XYZ file of N, CA and C in Angstrom:
594
model
N 0.846 -1.198 0.000
C 0.000 0.000 0.000
C 0.882 1.249 0.000
N 0.474 2.203 -0.778
C 1.185 3.487 -0.856
C 0.622 4.413 0.233
N 1.494 4.932 1.088
C 1.078 5.839 2.155
C 1.520 7.252 1.800
N 0.565 8.174 1.815
C 0.823 9.556 1.402
C 0.443 10.506 2.526
N 1.362 11.389 2.866
C 1.077 12.453 3.824
C 0.813 13.729 3.031
N -0.406 14.229 3.153
C -0.775 15.453 2.438
C -0.385 16.671 3.247
N 0.907 16.977 3.243
C 1.418 18.067 4.070
C 2.800 18.472 3.593
N 3.139 19.731 3.829
C 4.500 20.196 3.544
C 5.308 20.291 4.838
N 4.730 19.791 5.940
C 5.363 19.884 7.252
C 6.349 18.736 7.476
N 7.598 19.074 7.634
C 8.631 18.068 7.904
C 8.430 17.443 9.279
N 7.913 18.237 10.242
C 7.731 17.710 11.598
C 6.680 16.605 11.621
N 5.643 16.709 10.794
C 4.624 15.660 10.748
C 5.227 14.357 10.213
N 6.062 14.472 9.207
C 6.710 13.283 8.664
C 7.600 12.632 9.721
N 8.359 13.448 10.455
C 9.250 12.925 11.493
C 8.452 12.237 12.602
N 7.310 12.823 12.956
C 6.478 12.224 13.999
C 5.902 10.887 13.542
N 5.498 10.821 12.281
C 4.997 9.551 11.740
C 6.073 8.479 11.834
N 7.299 8.853 11.527
C 8.409 7.893 11.534
C 8.764 7.434 12.950
N 8.334 8.167 13.963
C 8.560 7.743 15.348
C 7.694 6.549 15.723
N 6.551 6.378 15.049
C 5.639 5.296 15.431
C 5.476 4.238 14.343
N 6.126 4.432 13.205
C 5.967 3.469 12.122
C 7.196 3.464 11.220
N 7.499 2.276 10.665
C 8.598 2.181 9.704
C 8.074 2.181 8.263
N 6.800 2.528 8.101
C 6.205 2.630 6.763
C 6.861 3.781 6.008
N 7.202 3.522 4.750
C 7.774 4.589 3.917
C 6.658 5.555 3.538
N 6.881 6.811 3.834
C 5.847 7.829 3.662
C 6.201 8.746 2.505
N 5.247 8.948 1.617
C 5.416 9.852 0.481
C 4.760 11.196 0.829
N 5.357 12.277 0.387
C 4.814 13.610 0.662
C 4.206 14.197 -0.611
N 2.957 14.631 -0.510
C 2.320 15.413 -1.573
C 1.685 16.635 -0.897
N 2.162 17.813 -1.244
C 1.663 19.033 -0.605
C 0.327 19.454 -1.224
N -0.696 19.625 -0.397
C -1.976 20.120 -0.933
C -1.897 21.620 -1.180
N -2.600 22.071 -2.175
C -2.644 23.509 -2.462
C -4.100 23.939 -2.400
N -4.456 24.618 -1.306
C -5.850 25.020 -1.105
C -5.909 26.466 -0.630
N -7.097 27.030 -0.703
C -7.355 28.364 -0.157
C -7.658 28.204 1.335
N -6.875 28.856 2.177
C -7.033 28.672 3.620
C -7.747 29.836 4.296
N -8.471 30.650 3.512
C -9.215 31.768 4.091
C -10.323 31.254 5.012
N -10.522 31.961 6.113
C -11.590 31.624 7.058
C -12.908 32.196 6.538
N -13.959 31.398 6.571
C -15.272 31.869 6.133
C -15.901 32.755 7.210
N -16.733 33.656 6.806
C -17.396 34.559 7.752
C -18.204 33.752 8.763
N -17.950 34.020 10.050
C -18.685 33.348 11.116
C -18.236 31.926 11.406
N -17.173 31.461 10.731
C -16.726 30.084 10.898
C -16.074 29.880 12.265
N -16.433 28.804 12.938
C -15.878 28.501 14.251
C -14.569 27.723 14.101
N -13.688 27.822 15.099
C -12.362 27.190 14.997
C -12.391 25.694 14.694
N -13.225 24.936 15.414
C -13.296 23.488 15.185
C -13.752 23.192 13.753
N -14.788 23.897 13.320
C -15.321 23.687 11.966
C -14.291 24.048 10.908
N -13.533 25.109 11.171
C -12.506 25.541 10.217
C -11.409 24.476 10.078
N -10.962 23.934 11.209
C -9.921 22.898 11.180
C -10.394 21.678 10.401
N -11.640 21.261 10.646
C -12.194 20.096 9.953
C -12.298 20.376 8.454
N -12.794 21.550 8.104
C -12.940 21.883 6.678
C -11.589 21.913 5.981
N -10.568 22.488 6.627
C -9.252 22.565 6.010
C -8.655 21.171 5.788
N -8.777 20.303 6.793
C -8.241 18.938 6.649
C -8.958 18.195 5.523
N -10.281 18.377 5.436
C -11.051 17.723 4.379
C -10.675 18.251 2.996
N -10.477 19.559 2.898
C -10.118 20.148 1.605
C -8.707 19.737 1.180
N -7.810 19.613 2.153
C -6.465 19.110 1.843
C -6.554 17.687 1.299
N -7.379 16.867 1.948
C -7.541 15.482 1.511
C -8.078 15.430 0.080
N -9.106 16.227 -0.195
C -9.691 16.246 -1.539
C -8.660 16.674 -2.578
N -7.829 17.674 -2.223
C -6.820 18.172 -3.157
C -5.771 17.109 -3.477
N -5.338 16.374 -2.441
C -4.332 15.319 -2.657
C -4.942 14.148 -3.420
N -6.195 13.813 -3.123
C -6.874 12.738 -3.850
C -6.933 13.044 -5.346
N -7.187 14.292 -5.686
C -7.231 14.692 -7.098
C -5.863 14.531 -7.751
N -4.803 14.885 -7.018
C -3.455 14.732 -7.559
C -3.122 13.269 -7.811
N -3.475 12.405 -6.860
C -3.207 10.974 -7.005
C -4.026 10.409 -8.170
N -5.281 10.844 -8.266
C -6.150 10.380 -9.340
C -5.614 10.791 -10.710
N -5.067 11.999 -10.787
C -4.545 12.498 -12.069
C -3.307 11.722 -12.530
N -2.631 11.050 -11.583
C -1.458 10.232 -11.929
C -1.871 8.912 -12.583
N -3.140 8.543 -12.418
C -3.607 7.264 -12.948
C -3.140 6.069 -12.133
N -2.834 6.302 -10.848
C -2.364 5.219 -9.977
C -3.508 4.250 -9.688
N -3.267 2.958 -9.878
C -4.329 1.957 -9.731
C -4.220 1.088 -8.479
N -3.095 1.178 -7.750
C -2.921 0.351 -6.568
C -3.625 0.911 -5.347
N -3.513 0.190 -4.223
C -4.082 0.669 -2.959
C -3.237 1.792 -2.392
N -3.905 2.749 -1.785
C -3.180 3.846 -1.147
C -3.968 4.382 0.041
N -3.234 5.063 0.901
C -3.823 5.738 2.058
C -3.277 7.156 2.098
N -4.169 8.123 2.217
C -3.766 9.534 2.318
C -4.116 10.038 3.708
N -3.168 10.705 4.340
C -3.386 11.297 5.665
C -3.164 12.802 5.568
N -4.167 13.581 5.965
C -4.049 15.043 5.967
C -4.464 15.593 7.328
N -3.789 16.644 7.754
C -4.096 17.274 9.040
C -4.149 18.791 8.886
N -4.884 19.413 9.787
C -4.838 20.871 9.872
C -4.966 21.283 11.330
N -4.109 22.208 11.734
C -4.080 22.661 13.123
C -4.528 24.114 13.218
N -5.440 24.354 14.159
C -5.978 25.698 14.374
C -5.829 26.059 15.844
N -5.309 27.248 16.073
C -5.153 27.787 17.428
C -6.192 28.897 17.597
N -6.938 28.843 18.701
C -8.015 29.813 18.882
C -8.186 30.203 20.341
N -8.627 31.424 20.547
C -9.072 31.854 21.884
C -10.540 32.216 21.755
N -11.364 31.353 22.371
C -12.804 31.522 22.175
C -13.128 31.271 20.714
N -13.810 32.217 20.094
C -14.164 32.088 18.683
C -13.156 32.774 17.769
N -12.126 33.372 18.379
C -11.105 34.059 17.582
C -10.115 33.033 17.041
N -10.063 32.900 15.721
C -9.088 32.021 15.086
C -7.806 32.805 14.871
N -6.732 32.359 15.527
C -5.460 33.061 15.393
C -4.806 32.687 14.067
N -4.072 33.627 13.481
C -3.489 33.360 12.167
C -2.310 32.398 12.226
N -2.003 31.824 11.090
C -0.720 31.154 10.916
C 0.270 32.288 10.666
N 1.139 32.520 11.623
C 1.982 33.724 11.599
C 2.858 33.787 10.352
N 2.744 34.884 9.636
C 3.544 35.076 8.423
C 4.764 35.952 8.679
N 4.749 36.679 9.792
C 5.850 37.596 10.085
C 5.888 37.876 11.590
N 6.846 38.695 12.002
C 7.021 39.000 13.435
C 5.830 39.743 14.021
N 5.182 40.586 13.219
C 4.000 41.302 13.717
C 2.884 40.326 14.066
N 2.716 39.284 13.251
C 1.704 38.268 13.543
C 2.038 37.525 14.830
N 3.324 37.199 15.026
C 3.755 36.504 16.243
C 3.468 37.386 17.463
N 3.800 38.653 17.363
C 3.567 39.592 18.473
C 2.076 39.680 18.792
N 1.253 39.774 17.769
C -0.205 39.843 17.950
C -0.714 38.596 18.670
N -0.277 37.431 18.222
C -0.723 36.172 18.828
C -0.312 36.078 20.293
N 0.920 36.469 20.596
C 1.394 36.412 21.981
C 0.573 37.335 22.880
N 0.193 38.491 22.361
C -0.625 39.428 23.140
C -2.009 38.835 23.416
N -2.563 38.147 22.437
C -3.886 37.521 22.597
C -3.829 36.351 23.585
N -2.738 35.575 23.539
C -2.635 34.366 24.351
C -2.121 34.617 25.770
N -1.526 35.761 25.990
C -0.905 36.076 27.279
C -1.867 35.907 28.453
N -1.479 35.054 29.410
C -2.239 34.886 30.639
C -3.566 34.166 30.489
N -3.797 33.565 29.337
C -5.112 32.974 29.088
C -4.997 31.515 28.635
N -6.135 30.816 28.765
C -6.253 29.493 28.163
C -6.679 29.665 26.705
N -6.220 28.749 25.860
C -6.672 28.755 24.479
C -6.834 27.318 23.991
N -7.465 27.170 22.853
C -7.764 25.861 22.283
C -6.882 25.594 21.069
N -6.432 24.347 20.959
C -5.728 23.901 19.756
C -6.497 22.705 19.196
N -6.985 22.864 17.983
C -7.711 21.802 17.294
C -6.831 21.276 16.161
N -6.626 19.970 16.121
C -5.974 19.358 14.962
C -6.932 18.327 14.385
N -7.422 18.640 13.188
C -8.327 17.733 12.483
C -7.509 16.797 11.608
N -7.928 15.543 11.555
C -7.264 14.519 10.744
C -8.282 13.955 9.761
N -7.928 13.972 8.478
C -8.767 13.379 7.433
C -7.953 12.327 6.689
N -8.503 11.135 6.579
C -7.786 10.007 5.975
C -8.672 9.357 4.917
N -8.049 8.929 3.835
C -8.766 8.153 2.804
C -8.045 6.833 2.594
N -8.794 5.735 2.654
C -8.252 4.393 2.422
C -8.894 3.861 1.142
N -8.107 3.763 0.089
C -8.655 3.456 -1.233
C -9.275 2.063 -1.311
N -8.676 1.087 -0.639
C -9.170 -0.292 -0.742
C -10.588 -0.436 -0.210
N -10.964 0.437 0.720
C -12.311 0.410 1.297
C -13.176 1.563 0.788
N -12.550 2.436 -0.036
C -13.235 3.662 -0.470
C -13.838 4.367 0.752
N -12.999 4.456 1.783
C -13.467 4.942 3.087
C -12.714 6.185 3.534
N -13.461 7.172 4.006
C -12.869 8.370 4.607
C -13.051 8.298 6.123
N -11.986 8.623 6.835
C -12.029 8.670 8.303
C -11.727 10.107 8.718
N -12.550 10.642 9.612
C -12.342 12.008 10.084
C -12.318 12.009 11.611
N -11.265 12.565 12.172
C -11.098 12.641 13.628
C -10.616 14.043 13.989
N -10.781 14.396 15.258
C -10.246 15.685 15.700
C -9.686 15.588 17.116
N -8.540 16.228 17.305
C -7.901 16.338 18.619
C -8.148 17.752 19.143
N -8.560 17.849 20.405
C -8.812 19.153 21.028
C -8.007 19.248 22.321
N -7.133 20.217 22.384
C -6.276 20.404 23.560
C -6.403 21.834 24.076
N -6.462 21.974 25.405
C -6.478 23.302 26.020
C -5.087 23.609 26.572
N -4.605 24.791 26.279
C -3.265 25.214 26.703
C -3.388 26.546 27.449
N -2.647 26.673 28.542
C -2.643 27.960 29.273
C -1.254 28.560 29.283
N -1.167 29.795 28.837
C 0.078 30.565 28.866
C 0.155 31.397 30.147
N 1.358 31.583 30.636
C 1.563 32.541 31.720
C 1.324 33.955 31.181
N 1.174 34.918 32.081
C 1.054 36.304 31.637
C 2.413 36.745 31.098
N 2.435 37.215 29.877
C 3.691 37.559 29.224
C 4.057 39.016 29.426
N 5.284 39.231 29.829
C 5.822 40.577 29.916
C 6.293 41.024 28.524
N 6.537 42.308 28.377
C 7.023 42.823 27.091
C 8.300 42.105 26.662
N 9.162 41.825 27.649
C 10.421 41.141 27.327
C 10.166 39.715 26.832
N 9.181 39.036 27.426
C 8.837 37.680 26.975
C 8.453 37.689 25.497
N 7.591 38.638 25.153
C 7.123 38.723 23.770
C 8.269 39.095 22.836
N 9.106 40.046 23.272
C 10.262 40.452 22.448
C 11.212 39.274 22.231
N 11.441 38.490 23.294
C 12.322 37.324 23.181
C 11.731 36.278 22.244
N 10.393 36.098 22.331
C 9.718 35.144 21.456
C 9.860 35.566 19.997
N 9.644 36.837 19.734
C 9.775 37.352 18.370
C 11.209 37.186 17.877
N 12.148 37.521 18.743
C 13.568 37.447 18.375
C 14.002 36.008 18.083
N 13.370 35.051 18.730
C 13.743 33.640 18.530
C 13.438 33.166 17.105
N 12.495 33.833 16.457
C 12.105 33.429 15.106
C 11.307 32.145 15.075
N 10.915 31.677 16.238
C 10.286 30.364 16.351
C 8.816 30.344 15.940
N 8.177 31.513 15.947
C 6.729 31.530 15.728
C 6.279 31.689 14.294
N 7.159 32.168 13.430
C 6.769 32.404 12.037
C 6.487 31.069 11.345
N 5.345 31.022 10.653
C 4.930 29.800 9.972
C 4.110 28.860 10.834
N 3.838 29.252 12.087
C 3.123 28.377 13.029
C 1.713 28.907 13.301
N 0.775 27.989 13.444
C -0.581 28.362 13.840
C -0.541 28.985 15.229
N -1.137 30.141 15.385
C -1.126 30.824 16.676
C 0.184 31.493 17.005
N 1.127 31.497 16.062
C 2.390 32.199 16.262
C 3.378 31.500 17.179
N 3.170 30.193 17.416
C 4.143 29.479 18.251
C 4.140 27.992 17.940
N 5.248 27.346 18.276
C 5.355 25.896 18.227
C 5.537 25.391 19.650
N 4.791 24.362 20.012
C 4.837 23.846 21.380
C 6.212 23.317 21.750
N 6.974 22.861 20.761
C 8.301 22.299 21.044
C 9.410 23.309 20.749
N 9.071 24.592 20.850
C 10.051 25.651 20.634
C 10.127 26.588 21.827
N 10.477 27.836 21.577
C 10.685 28.829 22.632
C 9.453 29.001 23.518
N 8.264 28.964 22.906
C 7.027 29.229 23.649
C 6.715 28.172 24.696
N 7.395 27.030 24.636
C 7.164 26.001 25.649
C 7.467 26.541 27.046
N 8.347 27.520 27.125
C 8.698 28.106 28.426
C 7.600 29.027 28.974
N 6.540 29.268 28.183
C 5.424 30.108 28.626
C 4.249 29.276 29.152
N 4.303 27.966 28.964
C 3.116 27.142 29.189
C 3.000 26.689 30.645
N 1.863 27.030 31.240
C 1.563 26.626 32.612
C 0.935 25.237 32.637
N -0.001 24.994 31.715
C -0.700 23.706 31.731
C -1.169 23.310 30.339
N -1.297 21.990 30.162
C -1.821 21.410 28.931
C -2.862 20.379 29.332
N -4.042 20.471 28.747
C -5.089 19.484 28.995
C -5.477 18.883 27.649
N -4.886 17.716 27.341
C -5.157 17.089 26.053
C -3.893 16.497 25.472
N -3.830 16.477 24.161
C -2.748 15.807 23.449
C -1.592 16.750 23.113
N -0.402 16.433 23.623
C 0.789 17.218 23.283
C 1.060 17.128 21.781
N 1.008 15.908 21.225
C 1.284 15.753 19.794
C 0.196 16.410 18.945
N -1.001 16.540 19.520
C -2.062 17.269 18.827
C -1.715 18.738 18.667
N -1.040 19.301 19.665
C -0.608 20.702 19.575
C 0.480 20.842 18.517
N 1.363 19.864 18.453
C 2.420 19.887 17.432
C 1.800 19.838 16.038
N 0.624 19.199 15.938
C -0.073 19.165 14.663
C -0.227 17.788 14.060
N 0.064 16.749 14.873
C -0.027 15.372 14.368
C -0.361 14.456 15.539
N -1.640 14.379 15.924
C -2.023 13.624 17.127
C -1.740 12.125 16.986
N -0.689 11.675 17.634
C -0.196 10.316 17.429
C -1.172 9.242 17.896
N -1.970 9.538 18.899
C -2.982 8.570 19.360
C -3.955 8.261 18.222
N -4.400 9.302 17.544
C -5.337 9.131 16.428
C -4.645 8.434 15.253
N -3.435 8.889 14.923
C -2.707 8.328 13.782
C -2.422 6.842 14.002
N -1.970 6.494 15.198
C -1.677 5.079 15.475
C -2.944 4.221 15.393
N -4.042 4.753 15.863
C -5.306 4.038 15.774
C -5.704 3.768 14.330
N -5.470 4.739 13.469
C -5.785 4.579 12.047
C -4.864 3.535 11.412
N -3.576 3.578 11.756
C -2.636 2.594 11.217
C -2.998 1.176 11.673
N -3.439 1.040 12.910
C -3.867 -0.270 13.420
C -5.089 -0.762 12.664
N -6.022 0.138 12.401
C -7.223 -0.204 11.631
C -6.844 -0.699 10.234
N -5.920 0.013 9.572
C -5.485 -0.366 8.221
C -4.790 -1.729 8.253
N -3.959 -1.950 9.273
C -3.254 -3.226 9.408
C -4.247 -4.377 9.550
N -5.288 -4.158 10.331
C -6.310 -5.194 10.524
C -7.058 -5.488 9.223
N -7.324 -4.443 8.439
C -7.982 -4.625 7.137
C -7.120 -5.491 6.230
N -5.838 -5.208 6.211
C -4.924 -5.901 5.283
C -4.715 -7.366 5.674
N -4.932 -7.684 6.952
C -4.769 -9.061 7.407
C -5.944 -9.937 7.030
N -7.104 -9.314 6.771
C -8.322 -10.085 6.488
C -8.288 -10.648 5.069
């Protein structure tokens, strides 16, 4: 079976390799990631993961591949209440996110969408984790910006980077915050293994 990760994230590939020796192929989805008016964070994460899956499925279909394959796509959204924080594109975005998250709890949703061709089956799961940041001083935010760690990350930070020193508590999946909930992924791999044994 051909296993495809629909992501341009190197960290997701590395995390997959921690729990499996399956050779993983990377196909980057190209989708519009604009938030719809009134869209809630959980719904947005699910929609993005589903759209990534559809985009990768089209690419695989256009290749004319006839064998069995499995596509795994994820999307991570960081939110405070109904406010969906941006995927930081620059230092100003990182600074904005840190100001919003300072001293507060926030939600991290990672939606997982999987397609298993042999069963013509789509699996959709979501990881929800609550994270609390300490109250950030101006120096904390300046140091975070200077680290360069937040650019390109949902909510302007990576849990396994500089911002880890701001975290008071985590309620949920650590790997879900990273963007690849291993509990869910391993469960899907076990399901696929059981299918192939039958």
